[in-house]
Short mmCIF file of C-alpha atoms and ligand atoms in Angstrom, two decimals:
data_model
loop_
_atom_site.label_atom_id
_atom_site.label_comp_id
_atom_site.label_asym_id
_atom_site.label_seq_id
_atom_site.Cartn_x
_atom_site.Cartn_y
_atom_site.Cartn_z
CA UNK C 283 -136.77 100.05 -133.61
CA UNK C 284 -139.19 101.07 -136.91
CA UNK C 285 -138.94 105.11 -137.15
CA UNK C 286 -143.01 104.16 -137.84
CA UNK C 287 -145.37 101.89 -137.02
CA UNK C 288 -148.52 101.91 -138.82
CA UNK C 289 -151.74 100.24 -137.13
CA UNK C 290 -153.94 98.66 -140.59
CA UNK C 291 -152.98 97.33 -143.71
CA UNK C 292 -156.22 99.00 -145.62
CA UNK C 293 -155.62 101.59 -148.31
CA UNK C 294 -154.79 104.43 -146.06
CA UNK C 295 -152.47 102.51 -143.97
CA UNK C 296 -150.76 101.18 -147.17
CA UNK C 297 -149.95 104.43 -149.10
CA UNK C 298 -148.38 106.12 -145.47
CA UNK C 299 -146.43 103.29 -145.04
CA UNK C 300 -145.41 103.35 -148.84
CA UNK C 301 -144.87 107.28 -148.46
CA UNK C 302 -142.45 106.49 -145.46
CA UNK C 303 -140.63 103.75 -147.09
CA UNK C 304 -139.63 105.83 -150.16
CA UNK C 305 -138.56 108.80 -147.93
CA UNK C 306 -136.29 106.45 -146.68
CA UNK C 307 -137.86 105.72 -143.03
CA UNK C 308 -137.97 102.04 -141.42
CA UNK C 309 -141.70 100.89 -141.31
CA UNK C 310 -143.81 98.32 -139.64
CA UNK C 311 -147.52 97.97 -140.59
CA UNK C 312 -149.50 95.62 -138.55
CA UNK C 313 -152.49 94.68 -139.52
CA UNK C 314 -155.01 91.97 -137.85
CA UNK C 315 -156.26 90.39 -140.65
CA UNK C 316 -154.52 87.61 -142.76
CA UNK C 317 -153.89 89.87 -146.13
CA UNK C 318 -153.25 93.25 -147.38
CA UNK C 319 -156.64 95.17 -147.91
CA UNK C 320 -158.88 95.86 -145.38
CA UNK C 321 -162.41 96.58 -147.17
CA UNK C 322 -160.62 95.88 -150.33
CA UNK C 323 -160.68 92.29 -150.10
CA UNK C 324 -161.57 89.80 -152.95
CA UNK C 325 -162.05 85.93 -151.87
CA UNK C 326 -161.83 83.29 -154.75
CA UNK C 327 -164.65 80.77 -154.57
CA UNK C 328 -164.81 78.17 -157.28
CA UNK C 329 -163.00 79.97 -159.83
CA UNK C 330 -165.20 83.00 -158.93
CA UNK C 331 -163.62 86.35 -157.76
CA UNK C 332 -165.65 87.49 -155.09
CA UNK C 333 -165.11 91.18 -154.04
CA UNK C 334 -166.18 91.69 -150.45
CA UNK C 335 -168.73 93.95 -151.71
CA UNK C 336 -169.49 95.70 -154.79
CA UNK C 337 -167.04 98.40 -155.28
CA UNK C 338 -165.45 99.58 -158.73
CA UNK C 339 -162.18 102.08 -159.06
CA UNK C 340 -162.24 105.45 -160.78
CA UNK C 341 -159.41 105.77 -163.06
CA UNK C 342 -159.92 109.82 -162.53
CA UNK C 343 -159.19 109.40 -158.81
CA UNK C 344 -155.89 111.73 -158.87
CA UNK C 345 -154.36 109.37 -156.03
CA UNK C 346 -154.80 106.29 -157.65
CA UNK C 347 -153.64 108.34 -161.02
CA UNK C 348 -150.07 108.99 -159.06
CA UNK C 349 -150.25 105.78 -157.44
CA UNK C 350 -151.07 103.10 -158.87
CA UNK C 351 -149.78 101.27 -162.69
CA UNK C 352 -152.91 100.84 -164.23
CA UNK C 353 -151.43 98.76 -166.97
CA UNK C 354 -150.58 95.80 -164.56
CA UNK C 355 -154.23 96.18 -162.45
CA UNK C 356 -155.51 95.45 -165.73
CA UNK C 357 -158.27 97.36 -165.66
CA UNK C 358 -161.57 96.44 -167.29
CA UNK C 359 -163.89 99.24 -167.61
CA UNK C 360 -168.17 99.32 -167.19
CA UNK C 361 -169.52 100.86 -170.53
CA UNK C 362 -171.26 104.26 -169.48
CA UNK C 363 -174.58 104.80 -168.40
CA UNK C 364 -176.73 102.15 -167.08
CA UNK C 365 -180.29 100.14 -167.29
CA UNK C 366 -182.92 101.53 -165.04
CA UNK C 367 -185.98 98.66 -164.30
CA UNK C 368 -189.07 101.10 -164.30
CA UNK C 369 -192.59 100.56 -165.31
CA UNK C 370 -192.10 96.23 -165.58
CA UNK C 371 -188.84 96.94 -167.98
CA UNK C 372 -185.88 98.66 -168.97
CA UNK C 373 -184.65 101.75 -169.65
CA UNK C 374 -181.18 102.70 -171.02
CA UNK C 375 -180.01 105.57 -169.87
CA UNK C 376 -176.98 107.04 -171.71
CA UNK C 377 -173.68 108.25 -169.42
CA UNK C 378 -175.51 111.66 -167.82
CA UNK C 379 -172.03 112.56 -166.52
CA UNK C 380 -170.27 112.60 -169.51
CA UNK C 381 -173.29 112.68 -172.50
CA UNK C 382 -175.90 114.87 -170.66
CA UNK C 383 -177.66 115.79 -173.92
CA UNK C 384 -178.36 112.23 -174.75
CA UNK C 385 -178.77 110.76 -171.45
CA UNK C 386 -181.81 111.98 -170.31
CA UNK C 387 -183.27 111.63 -174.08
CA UNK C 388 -182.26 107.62 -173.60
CA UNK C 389 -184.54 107.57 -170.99
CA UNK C 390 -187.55 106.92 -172.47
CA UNK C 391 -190.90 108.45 -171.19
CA UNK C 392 -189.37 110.27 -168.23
CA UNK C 393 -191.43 113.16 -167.48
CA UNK C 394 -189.78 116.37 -167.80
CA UNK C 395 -187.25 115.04 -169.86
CA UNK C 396 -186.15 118.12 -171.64
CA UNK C 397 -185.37 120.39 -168.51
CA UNK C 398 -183.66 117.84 -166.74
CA UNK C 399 -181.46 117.04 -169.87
CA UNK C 400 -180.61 120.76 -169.77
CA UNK C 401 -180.11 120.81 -165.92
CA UNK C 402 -177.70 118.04 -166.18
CA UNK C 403 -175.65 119.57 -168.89
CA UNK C 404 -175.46 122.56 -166.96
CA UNK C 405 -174.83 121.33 -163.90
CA UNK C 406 -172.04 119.26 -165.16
CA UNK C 407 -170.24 122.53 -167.28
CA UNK C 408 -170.47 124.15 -164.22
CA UNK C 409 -168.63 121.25 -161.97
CA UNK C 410 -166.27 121.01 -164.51
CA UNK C 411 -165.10 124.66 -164.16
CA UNK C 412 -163.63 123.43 -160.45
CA UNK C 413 -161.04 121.44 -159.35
CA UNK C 414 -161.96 118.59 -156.83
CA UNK C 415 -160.48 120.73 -153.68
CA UNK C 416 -162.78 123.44 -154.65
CA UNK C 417 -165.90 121.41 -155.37
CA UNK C 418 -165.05 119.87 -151.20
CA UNK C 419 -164.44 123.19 -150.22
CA UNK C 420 -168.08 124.45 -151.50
CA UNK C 421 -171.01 125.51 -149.65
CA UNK C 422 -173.11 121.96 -148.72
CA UNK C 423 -175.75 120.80 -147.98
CA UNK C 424 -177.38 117.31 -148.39
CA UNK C 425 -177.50 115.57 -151.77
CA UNK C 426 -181.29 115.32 -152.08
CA UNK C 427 -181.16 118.95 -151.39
CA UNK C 428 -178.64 119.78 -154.05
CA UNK C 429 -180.79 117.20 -156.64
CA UNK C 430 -184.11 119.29 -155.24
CA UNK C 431 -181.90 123.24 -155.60
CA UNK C 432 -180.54 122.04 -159.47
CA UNK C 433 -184.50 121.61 -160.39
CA UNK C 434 -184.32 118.02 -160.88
CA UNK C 435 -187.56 116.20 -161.66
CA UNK C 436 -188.64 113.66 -159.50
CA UNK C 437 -189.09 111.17 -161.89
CA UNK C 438 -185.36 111.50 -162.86
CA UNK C 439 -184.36 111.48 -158.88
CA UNK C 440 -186.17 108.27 -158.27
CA UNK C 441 -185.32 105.99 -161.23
CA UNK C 442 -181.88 107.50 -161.56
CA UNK C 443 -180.02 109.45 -158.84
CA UNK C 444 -180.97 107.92 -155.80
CA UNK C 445 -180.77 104.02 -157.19
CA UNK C 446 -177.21 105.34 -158.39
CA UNK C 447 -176.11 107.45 -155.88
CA UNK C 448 -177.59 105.36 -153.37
CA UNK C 449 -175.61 102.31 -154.11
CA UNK C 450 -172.35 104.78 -154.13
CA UNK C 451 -172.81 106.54 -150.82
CA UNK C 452 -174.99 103.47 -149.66
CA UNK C 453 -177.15 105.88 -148.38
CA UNK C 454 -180.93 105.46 -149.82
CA UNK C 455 -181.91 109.26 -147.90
CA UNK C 456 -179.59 110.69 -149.96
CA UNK C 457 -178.94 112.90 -146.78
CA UNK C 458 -174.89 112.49 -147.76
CA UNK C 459 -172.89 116.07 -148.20
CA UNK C 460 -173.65 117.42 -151.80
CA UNK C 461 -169.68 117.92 -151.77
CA UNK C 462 -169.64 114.34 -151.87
CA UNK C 463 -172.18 114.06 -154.52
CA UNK C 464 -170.09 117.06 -156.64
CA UNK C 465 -167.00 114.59 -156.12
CA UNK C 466 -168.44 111.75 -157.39
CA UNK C 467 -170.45 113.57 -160.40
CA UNK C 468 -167.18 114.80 -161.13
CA UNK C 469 -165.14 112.14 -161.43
CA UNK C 470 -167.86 109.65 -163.02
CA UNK C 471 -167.56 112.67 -165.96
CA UNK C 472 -163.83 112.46 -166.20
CA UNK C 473 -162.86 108.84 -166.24
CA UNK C 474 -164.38 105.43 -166.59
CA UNK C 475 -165.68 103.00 -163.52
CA UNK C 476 -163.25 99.83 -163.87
CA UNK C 477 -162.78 96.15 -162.36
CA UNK C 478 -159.41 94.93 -162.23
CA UNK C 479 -158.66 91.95 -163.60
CA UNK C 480 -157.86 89.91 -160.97
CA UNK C 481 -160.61 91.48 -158.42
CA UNK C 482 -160.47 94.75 -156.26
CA UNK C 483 -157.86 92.88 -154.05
CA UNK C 484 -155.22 93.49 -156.65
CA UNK C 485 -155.19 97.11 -155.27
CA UNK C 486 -153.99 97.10 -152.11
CA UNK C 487 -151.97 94.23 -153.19
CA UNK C 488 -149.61 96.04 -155.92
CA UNK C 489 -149.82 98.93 -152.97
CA UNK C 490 -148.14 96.50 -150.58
CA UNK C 491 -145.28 94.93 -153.29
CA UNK C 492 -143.66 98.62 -153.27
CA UNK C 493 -143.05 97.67 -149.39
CA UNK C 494 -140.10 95.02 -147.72
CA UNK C 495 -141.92 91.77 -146.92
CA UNK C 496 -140.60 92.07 -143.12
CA UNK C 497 -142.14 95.85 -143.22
CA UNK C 498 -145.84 93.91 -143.17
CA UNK C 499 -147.16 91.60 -139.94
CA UNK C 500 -150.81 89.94 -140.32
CA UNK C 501 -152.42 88.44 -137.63
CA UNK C 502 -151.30 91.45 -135.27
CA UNK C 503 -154.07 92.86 -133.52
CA UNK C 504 -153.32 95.87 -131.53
CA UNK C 505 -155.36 97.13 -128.26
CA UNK C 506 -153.74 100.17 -127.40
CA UNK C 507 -151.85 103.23 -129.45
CA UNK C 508 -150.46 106.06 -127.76
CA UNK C 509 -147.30 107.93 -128.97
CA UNK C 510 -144.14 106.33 -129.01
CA UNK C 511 -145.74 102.83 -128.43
CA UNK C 512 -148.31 100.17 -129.49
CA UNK C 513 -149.86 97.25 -127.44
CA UNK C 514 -150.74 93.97 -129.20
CA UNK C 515 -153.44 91.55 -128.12
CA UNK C 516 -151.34 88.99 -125.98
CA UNK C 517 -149.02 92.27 -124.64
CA UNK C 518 -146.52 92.69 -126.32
CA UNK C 519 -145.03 96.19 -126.71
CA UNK C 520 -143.40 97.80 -129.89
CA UNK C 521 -142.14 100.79 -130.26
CA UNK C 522 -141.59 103.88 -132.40
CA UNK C 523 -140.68 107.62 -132.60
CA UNK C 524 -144.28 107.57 -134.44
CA UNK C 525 -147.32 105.69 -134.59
CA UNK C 526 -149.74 105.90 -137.38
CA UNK C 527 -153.29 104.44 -136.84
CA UNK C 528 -154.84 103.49 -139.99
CA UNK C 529 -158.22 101.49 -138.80
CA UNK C 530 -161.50 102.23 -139.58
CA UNK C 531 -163.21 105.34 -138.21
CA UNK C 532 -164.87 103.64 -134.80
CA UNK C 533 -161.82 101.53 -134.40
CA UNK C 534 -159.61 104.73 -134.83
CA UNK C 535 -161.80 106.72 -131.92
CA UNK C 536 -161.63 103.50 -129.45
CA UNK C 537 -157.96 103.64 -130.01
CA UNK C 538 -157.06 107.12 -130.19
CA UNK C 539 -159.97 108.76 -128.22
CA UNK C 540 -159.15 111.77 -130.60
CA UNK C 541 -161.49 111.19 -133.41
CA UNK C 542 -164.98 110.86 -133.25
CA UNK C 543 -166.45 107.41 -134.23
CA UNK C 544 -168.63 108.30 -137.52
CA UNK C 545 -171.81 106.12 -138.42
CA UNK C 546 -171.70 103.23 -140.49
CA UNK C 547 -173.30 103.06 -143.91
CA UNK C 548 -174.09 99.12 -144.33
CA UNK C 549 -174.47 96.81 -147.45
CA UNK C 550 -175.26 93.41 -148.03
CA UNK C 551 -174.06 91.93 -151.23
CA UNK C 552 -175.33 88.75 -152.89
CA UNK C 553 -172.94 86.63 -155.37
CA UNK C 554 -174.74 84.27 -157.76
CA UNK C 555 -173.24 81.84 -160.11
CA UNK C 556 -175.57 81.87 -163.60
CA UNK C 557 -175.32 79.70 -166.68
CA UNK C 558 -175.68 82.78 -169.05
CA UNK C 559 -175.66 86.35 -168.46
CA UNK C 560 -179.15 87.52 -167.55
CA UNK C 561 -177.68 91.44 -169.17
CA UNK C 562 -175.33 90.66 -171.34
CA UNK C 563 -173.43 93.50 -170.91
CA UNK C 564 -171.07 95.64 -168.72
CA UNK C 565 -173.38 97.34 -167.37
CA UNK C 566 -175.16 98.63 -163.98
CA UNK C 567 -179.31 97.59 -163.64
CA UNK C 568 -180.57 99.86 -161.50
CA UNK C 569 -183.80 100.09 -159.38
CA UNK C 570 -186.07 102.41 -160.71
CA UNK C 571 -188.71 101.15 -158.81
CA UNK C 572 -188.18 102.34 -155.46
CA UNK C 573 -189.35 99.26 -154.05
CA UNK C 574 -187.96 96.01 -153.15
CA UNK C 575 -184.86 94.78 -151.68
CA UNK C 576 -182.56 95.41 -154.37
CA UNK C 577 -180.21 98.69 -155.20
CA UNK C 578 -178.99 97.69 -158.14
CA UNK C 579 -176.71 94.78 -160.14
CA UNK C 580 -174.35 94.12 -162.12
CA UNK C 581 -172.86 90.91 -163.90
CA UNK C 582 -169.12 91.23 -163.31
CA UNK C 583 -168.30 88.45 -165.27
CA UNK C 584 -169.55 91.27 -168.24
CA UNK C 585 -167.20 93.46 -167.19
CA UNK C 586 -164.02 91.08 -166.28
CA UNK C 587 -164.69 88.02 -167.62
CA UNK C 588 -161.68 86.75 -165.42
CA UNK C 589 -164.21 86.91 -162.46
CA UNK C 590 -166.15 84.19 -163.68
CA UNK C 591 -164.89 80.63 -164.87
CA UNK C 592 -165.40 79.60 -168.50
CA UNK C 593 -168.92 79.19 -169.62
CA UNK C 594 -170.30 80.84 -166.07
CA UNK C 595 -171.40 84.29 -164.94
CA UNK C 596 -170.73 86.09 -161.65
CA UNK C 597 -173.92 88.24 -160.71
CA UNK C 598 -173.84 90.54 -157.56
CA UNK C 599 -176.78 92.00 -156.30
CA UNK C 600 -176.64 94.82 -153.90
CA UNK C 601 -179.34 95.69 -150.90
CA UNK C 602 -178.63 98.53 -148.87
CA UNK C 603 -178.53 98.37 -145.31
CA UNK C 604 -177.98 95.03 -143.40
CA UNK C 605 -181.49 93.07 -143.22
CA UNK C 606 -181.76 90.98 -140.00
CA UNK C 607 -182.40 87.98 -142.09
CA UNK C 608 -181.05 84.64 -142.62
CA UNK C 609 -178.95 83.82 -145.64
CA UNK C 610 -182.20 81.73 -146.92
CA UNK C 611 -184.44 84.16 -146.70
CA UNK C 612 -182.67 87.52 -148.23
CA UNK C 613 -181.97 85.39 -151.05
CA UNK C 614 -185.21 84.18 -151.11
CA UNK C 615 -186.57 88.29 -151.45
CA UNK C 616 -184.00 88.94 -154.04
CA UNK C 617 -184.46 86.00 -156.00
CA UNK C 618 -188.39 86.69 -155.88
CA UNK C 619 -187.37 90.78 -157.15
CA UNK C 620 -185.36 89.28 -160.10
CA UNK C 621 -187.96 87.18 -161.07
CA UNK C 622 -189.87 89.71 -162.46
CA UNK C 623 -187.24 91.24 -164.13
CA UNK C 624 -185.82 87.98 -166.03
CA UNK C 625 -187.71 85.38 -165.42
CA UNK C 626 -187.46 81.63 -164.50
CA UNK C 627 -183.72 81.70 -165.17
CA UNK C 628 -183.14 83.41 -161.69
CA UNK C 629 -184.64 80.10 -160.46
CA UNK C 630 -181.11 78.03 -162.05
CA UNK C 631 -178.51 80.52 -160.01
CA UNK C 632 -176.71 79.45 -157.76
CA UNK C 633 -175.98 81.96 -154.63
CA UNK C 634 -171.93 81.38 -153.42
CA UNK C 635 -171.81 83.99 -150.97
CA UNK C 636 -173.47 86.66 -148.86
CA UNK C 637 -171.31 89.18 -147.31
CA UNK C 638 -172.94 91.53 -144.72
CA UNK C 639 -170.78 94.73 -144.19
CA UNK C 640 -172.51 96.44 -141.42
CA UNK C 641 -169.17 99.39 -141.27
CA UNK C 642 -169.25 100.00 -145.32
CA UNK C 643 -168.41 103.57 -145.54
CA UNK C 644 -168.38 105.89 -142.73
CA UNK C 645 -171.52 107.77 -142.81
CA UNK C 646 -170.92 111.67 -144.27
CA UNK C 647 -173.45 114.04 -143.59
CA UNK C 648 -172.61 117.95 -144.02
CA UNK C 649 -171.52 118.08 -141.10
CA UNK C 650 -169.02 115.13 -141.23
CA UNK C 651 -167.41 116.54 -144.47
CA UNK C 652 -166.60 119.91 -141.98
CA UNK C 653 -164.17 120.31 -143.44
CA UNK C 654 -163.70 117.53 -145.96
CA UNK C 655 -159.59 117.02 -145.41
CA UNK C 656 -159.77 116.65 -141.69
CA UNK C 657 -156.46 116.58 -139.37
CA UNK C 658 -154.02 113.22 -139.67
CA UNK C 659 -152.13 114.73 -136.84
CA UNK C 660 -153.83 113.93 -132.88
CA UNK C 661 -150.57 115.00 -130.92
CA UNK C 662 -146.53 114.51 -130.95
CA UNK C 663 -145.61 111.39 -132.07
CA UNK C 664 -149.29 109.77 -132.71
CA UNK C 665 -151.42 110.42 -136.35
CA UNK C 666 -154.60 108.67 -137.86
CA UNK C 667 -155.22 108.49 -141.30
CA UNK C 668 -158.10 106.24 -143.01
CA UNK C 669 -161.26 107.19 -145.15
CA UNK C 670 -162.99 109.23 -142.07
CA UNK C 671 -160.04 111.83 -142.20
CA UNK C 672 -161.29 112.81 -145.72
CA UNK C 673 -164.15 111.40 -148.59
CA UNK C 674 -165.02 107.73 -148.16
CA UNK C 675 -164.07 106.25 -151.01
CA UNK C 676 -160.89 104.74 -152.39
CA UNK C 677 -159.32 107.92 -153.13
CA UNK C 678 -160.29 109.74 -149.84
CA UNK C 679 -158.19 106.60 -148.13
CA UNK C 680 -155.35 107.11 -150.09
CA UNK C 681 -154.97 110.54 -149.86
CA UNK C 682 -155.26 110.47 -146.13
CA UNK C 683 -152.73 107.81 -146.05
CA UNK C 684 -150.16 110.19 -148.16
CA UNK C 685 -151.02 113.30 -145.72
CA UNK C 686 -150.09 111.45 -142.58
CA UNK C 687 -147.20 110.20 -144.15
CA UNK C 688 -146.21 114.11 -144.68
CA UNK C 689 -147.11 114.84 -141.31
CA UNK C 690 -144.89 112.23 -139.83
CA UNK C 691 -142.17 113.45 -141.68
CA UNK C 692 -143.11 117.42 -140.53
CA UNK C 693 -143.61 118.40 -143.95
CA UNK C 694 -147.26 119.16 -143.05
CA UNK C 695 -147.83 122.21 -140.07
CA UNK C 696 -151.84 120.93 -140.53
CA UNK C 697 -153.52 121.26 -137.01
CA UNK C 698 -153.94 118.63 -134.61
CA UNK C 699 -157.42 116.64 -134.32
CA UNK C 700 -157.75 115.89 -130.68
CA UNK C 701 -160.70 116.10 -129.26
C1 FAD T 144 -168.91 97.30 -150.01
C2 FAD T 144 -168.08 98.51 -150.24
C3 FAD T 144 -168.19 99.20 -151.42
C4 FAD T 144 -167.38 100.30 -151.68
N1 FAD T 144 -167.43 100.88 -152.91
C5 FAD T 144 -166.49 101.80 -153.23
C6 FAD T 144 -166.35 102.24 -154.56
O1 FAD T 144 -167.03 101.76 -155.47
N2 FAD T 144 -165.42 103.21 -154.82
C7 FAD T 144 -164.65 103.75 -153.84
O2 FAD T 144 -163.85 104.62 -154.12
N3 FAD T 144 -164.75 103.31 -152.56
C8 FAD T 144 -165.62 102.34 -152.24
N4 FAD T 144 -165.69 101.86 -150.97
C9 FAD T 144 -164.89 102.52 -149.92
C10 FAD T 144 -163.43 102.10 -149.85
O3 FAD T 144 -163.29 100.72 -150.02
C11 FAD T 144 -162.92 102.53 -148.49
O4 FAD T 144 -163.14 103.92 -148.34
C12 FAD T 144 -161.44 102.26 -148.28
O5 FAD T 144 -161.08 100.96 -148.67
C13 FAD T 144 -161.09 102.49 -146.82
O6 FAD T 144 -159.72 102.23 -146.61
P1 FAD T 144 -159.07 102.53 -145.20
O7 FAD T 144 -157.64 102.16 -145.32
O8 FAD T 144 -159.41 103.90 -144.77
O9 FAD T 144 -159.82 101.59 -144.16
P2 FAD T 144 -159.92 99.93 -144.06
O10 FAD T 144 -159.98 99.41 -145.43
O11 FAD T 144 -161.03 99.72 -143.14
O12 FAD T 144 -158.53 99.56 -143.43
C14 FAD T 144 -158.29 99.54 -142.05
C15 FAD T 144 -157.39 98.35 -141.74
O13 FAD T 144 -157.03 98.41 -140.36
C16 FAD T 144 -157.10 97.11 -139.82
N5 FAD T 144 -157.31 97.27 -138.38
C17 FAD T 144 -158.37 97.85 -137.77
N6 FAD T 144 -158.20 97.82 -136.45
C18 FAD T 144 -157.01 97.23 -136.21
C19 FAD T 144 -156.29 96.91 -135.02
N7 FAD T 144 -156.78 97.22 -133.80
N8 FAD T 144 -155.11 96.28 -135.11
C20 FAD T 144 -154.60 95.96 -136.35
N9 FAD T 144 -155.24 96.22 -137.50
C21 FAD T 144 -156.43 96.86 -137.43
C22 FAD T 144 -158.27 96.47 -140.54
O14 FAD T 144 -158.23 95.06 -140.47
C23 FAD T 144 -158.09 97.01 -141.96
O15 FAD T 144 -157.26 96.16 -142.72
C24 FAD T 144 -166.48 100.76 -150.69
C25 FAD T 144 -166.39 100.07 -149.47
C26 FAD T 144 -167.15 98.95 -149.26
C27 FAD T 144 -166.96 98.16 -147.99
#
C-alpha cells in the first residue's frame, strides 16, 4: 500500500507528490488523462507546438524559482511591453511594470498621459515595498476598482489594462480581486514572461521525471475519495493512510463535498499557421479597441521559434469567453478582426486548431481570494490541493501542491476546509 495517493497529475498534484517522494513516502498519482499536465498540455500538430491555450511562465514565480531548472525548460522570454491596436494602428507601449516612466510616454496620444505615467510609477514603488504574502494579505477589492482608486485614466484602462489583464485573469469585467491584480503587477515587474522551448508541456513534464515511473497511472479515473481510500471508474479500490485530491476546483467539490465549486473563467484559443510573421516580434498585440472578438495575440513562433517549423509561423489568437459558435464561423470573426489590422495576408493562414476551455481558471472575485492561501487539509487522512486552494495561476498550483504535501506529513497545524 502507497503511504499517498494523489488524485490528478496537474501542477498541484505533481509538486505534492514530488514533495512526498523526496520526504521519503511511497506515492501513487492517478491521473485520468493520457500525460502529465492537466491544463498544461501542449499537442504537436505538424511540427507546430500547440499549447492548450495561451499561457506563458513567470520566471519570478518563487515556486517555480525553487522548483523548477530553468536552464533545461529552455526558456525563451517575450520582450517587455506590448502593441496596443487603437485608433486603425499601433501603439507600442514600453514595459509599464518595470519602465513606468517610459511606458506610458510610448503610448502615443493617450490622454492624460503624464498622470498616469506618474500613477504607474508610484503604484509600482509602492508594490515593490511588499512581499507577495503581504500584497494577498491586503485589503481588496475588485481590479477595476483598484485601476478606478490609483486614478487611472480611462483611456489607459481600456487600451491597456483590461486587454492585458483581461487576457491574464480571462476576465474582461475586471471584477477579479485587486490582490490578484497586485500579484500579477508584481511579478510582471520582477521577472520576464517566457515560453519554453519545447511548449508549456515541458513543465509538468520535468515536474513528473523527479518521480518513479510506477509512482504515475494515466488513464485512471477516480469516482469517489474519502480518507483512507479511492474508487476508480470500473471499481476498483486502492488504498492509503492519505489521499490527496488534486483536480480542478468543481471536480474537487463533487469529490470531496468540502470545497466549494468556484466559477469558471473560459477561453477559446485560435492556432494559425502563417507564411511570415504578421509582428515580427516577441511580442503581445493587444486590443485597444474594446470591440471585436479578439483579446489579444501573439506569434509564438517570435518568441520560440521551436514552436513553429522552418520557414512557418505559429499565431494564437485569444477570445475570451467560449462563443457558441462553430469552428467555421469564430474563425471566420477573427479572421475578419485581423483583417483590418494586417491585411490580405490573414486571408493565406491556415487555422490548425481551436481549443475551447470552458474551466480556464477558477473564477476569483474578493471574496474567493478570502483568504488567498485557503486550507489543503478537509479532515484526517483526506487533503485537496489545486489552483482554487490559492491564486490561479501556475504558481498558486504549485504552491498548493507543496502545502498539502506538508500537511500530509503534519508539518502544517493549518485548519481544516470542510464545509
Ligand atoms: C488557457 C489557460 C491559460 C493560462 N494562462 C496562465 C498563465 O499565463 N500563467 C499562469 O501562471 N497560469 C496560467 N493558467 C493557469 C494554470 O495553468 C493553472 O492554474 C494550473 O495549471 C492549474 O493546475 P492544477 O494542478 O491546480 O489543476 P489541473 O491542471 O486542472 O490539474 C488537475 C488534474 O486532475 C486530473 N483529474 C481531475 N479529476 C480527476 C479524477 N476524477 N480522476 C483522476 N484525475 C482527475 C485532471 O485530468 C488534471 O490532470 C492558464 C490556464 C489556462 C487553461
Amino acid at each position: 500500500m502507497p503511504d499517498a495517493i494523489v488524485v490528478g497529475a496537474g501542477l498541484a498534484g505533481l509538486c505534492c507528490a514530488r514533495e512526498l517522494h523526496a520526504a521519503g513516502l511511497e506515492v501513487l498519482v492517478l491521473e485520468r488523462g493520457d500525460a502529465p499536465g492537466g491544463r498544461v498540455r501542449t499537442d504537436e500538430v505538424d511540427g507546430f507546438l500547440l499549447d492548450r491555450g495561451f499561457q506563458v511562465l513567470l520566471t519570478a514565480y518563487p515556486e517555480a524559482r525553487r522548483t523548477l531548472d530553468n536552464e533545461r525548460l529552455r526558456l525563451r522570454p517575450f520582450e517587455s511591453g506590448a502593441l496596443i491596436r487603437r485608433d486603425g494602428g499601433f501603439a507600442r507601449i514600453a514595459d509599464p511594470f518595470r519602465h513606468p516612466l517610459q511606458a506610458v510616454q510610448s503610448l502615443r496620444g493617450a490622454p492624460g498621459s503624464l498622470p498616469d505615467k506618474l500613477r504607474v510609477a508610484r503604484l509600482r514603488r509602492r508594490l515593490s515595498r511588499f512581499s507577495l504574502n503581504e500584497l494577498l494579505t491586503a485589503p481588496q477589492v475588485t481590479t477595476a476598482e483598484a485601476l478606478r482608486l490609483e486614478g487611472f485614466s480611462g483611456a489607459l484602462i481600456d487600451a491597456f489594462f483590461r486587454p492585458f489583464l483581461g487576457g491574464v485573469f480571462l476576465d474582461p469585467t475586471l471584477d477579479t480581486s485587486s490582490r490578484l491584480f497586485a500579484f500579477v503587477f508584481k511579478l510582471f515587474s520582477e521577472g520576464e514572461a517566457t515560453l519554453p522551448a519545447a511548449g508549456m508541456q515541458a513543465i509538468p513534464r520535468q515536474l513528473a521525471e523527479s518521480l518513479p515511473e510506477a509512482a504515475l497511472r494515466f488513464g485512471a479515473t477516480v469516482e469517489s475519495a474519502v480518507p483512507g481510500e479511492v474508487v476508480l471508474a470500473g471499481g476498483e479500490r486502492l488504498a492509503a493512510p492519505a489521499i490527496v485530491v488534486a483536480a480542478d476546483g468543481p471536480e474537487a467539490a463533487r469529490l470531496t463535498g468540502a470545497v466549494e465549486a468556484p466559477a469558471a473563467r473560459a477561453v477559446t484559443t485560435l492556432s494559425y499557421a502563417a507564411g511570415r510573421s504578421p509582428v515580427g516580434e516577441p511580442v503581445r498585440v493587444l486590443n485597444g479597441e474594446s470591440r471585436g472578438p479578439v483579446n489579444d495575440l501573439c506569434v509564438l513562433s517570435d518568441v520560440a521559434p521551436s514552436y513553429a517549423p522552418p520557414g512557418a509561423s505559429l499565431v494564437s489568437v485569444t477570445v475570451l469567453g467560449v462563443p457558441p459558435l462553430a469552428d467555421a464561423d469564430i474563425d471566420g470573426a477573427v479572421r475578419e478582426q485581423l483583417r483590418g489590422w494586417f491585411g490580405a495576408q490573414v486571408n493565406g493562414w491556415s487555422l490548425l486548431r481551436v481549443h475551447r476551455i470552458p474551466f480556464a481558471l477558477p473564477a476569483q472575485p474578493p471574496a474567493a481570494l478570502t483568504p488567498a492561501e485557503r486550507p489543503v487539509r478537509v479532515r484526517e487522512g483526506l487533503f485537496v490541493c489545486g489552483d482554487h486552494r490559492d491564486t490561479a495561476s501556475i504558481q498558486g498550483a504549485m504552491t498548493s501542491g507543496r502545502r498539502a504535501a506538508a500537511a500530509v506529513r503534519g508539518l502544517d497545524a493549518a485548519p481544516s476546509c470542510a464545509l
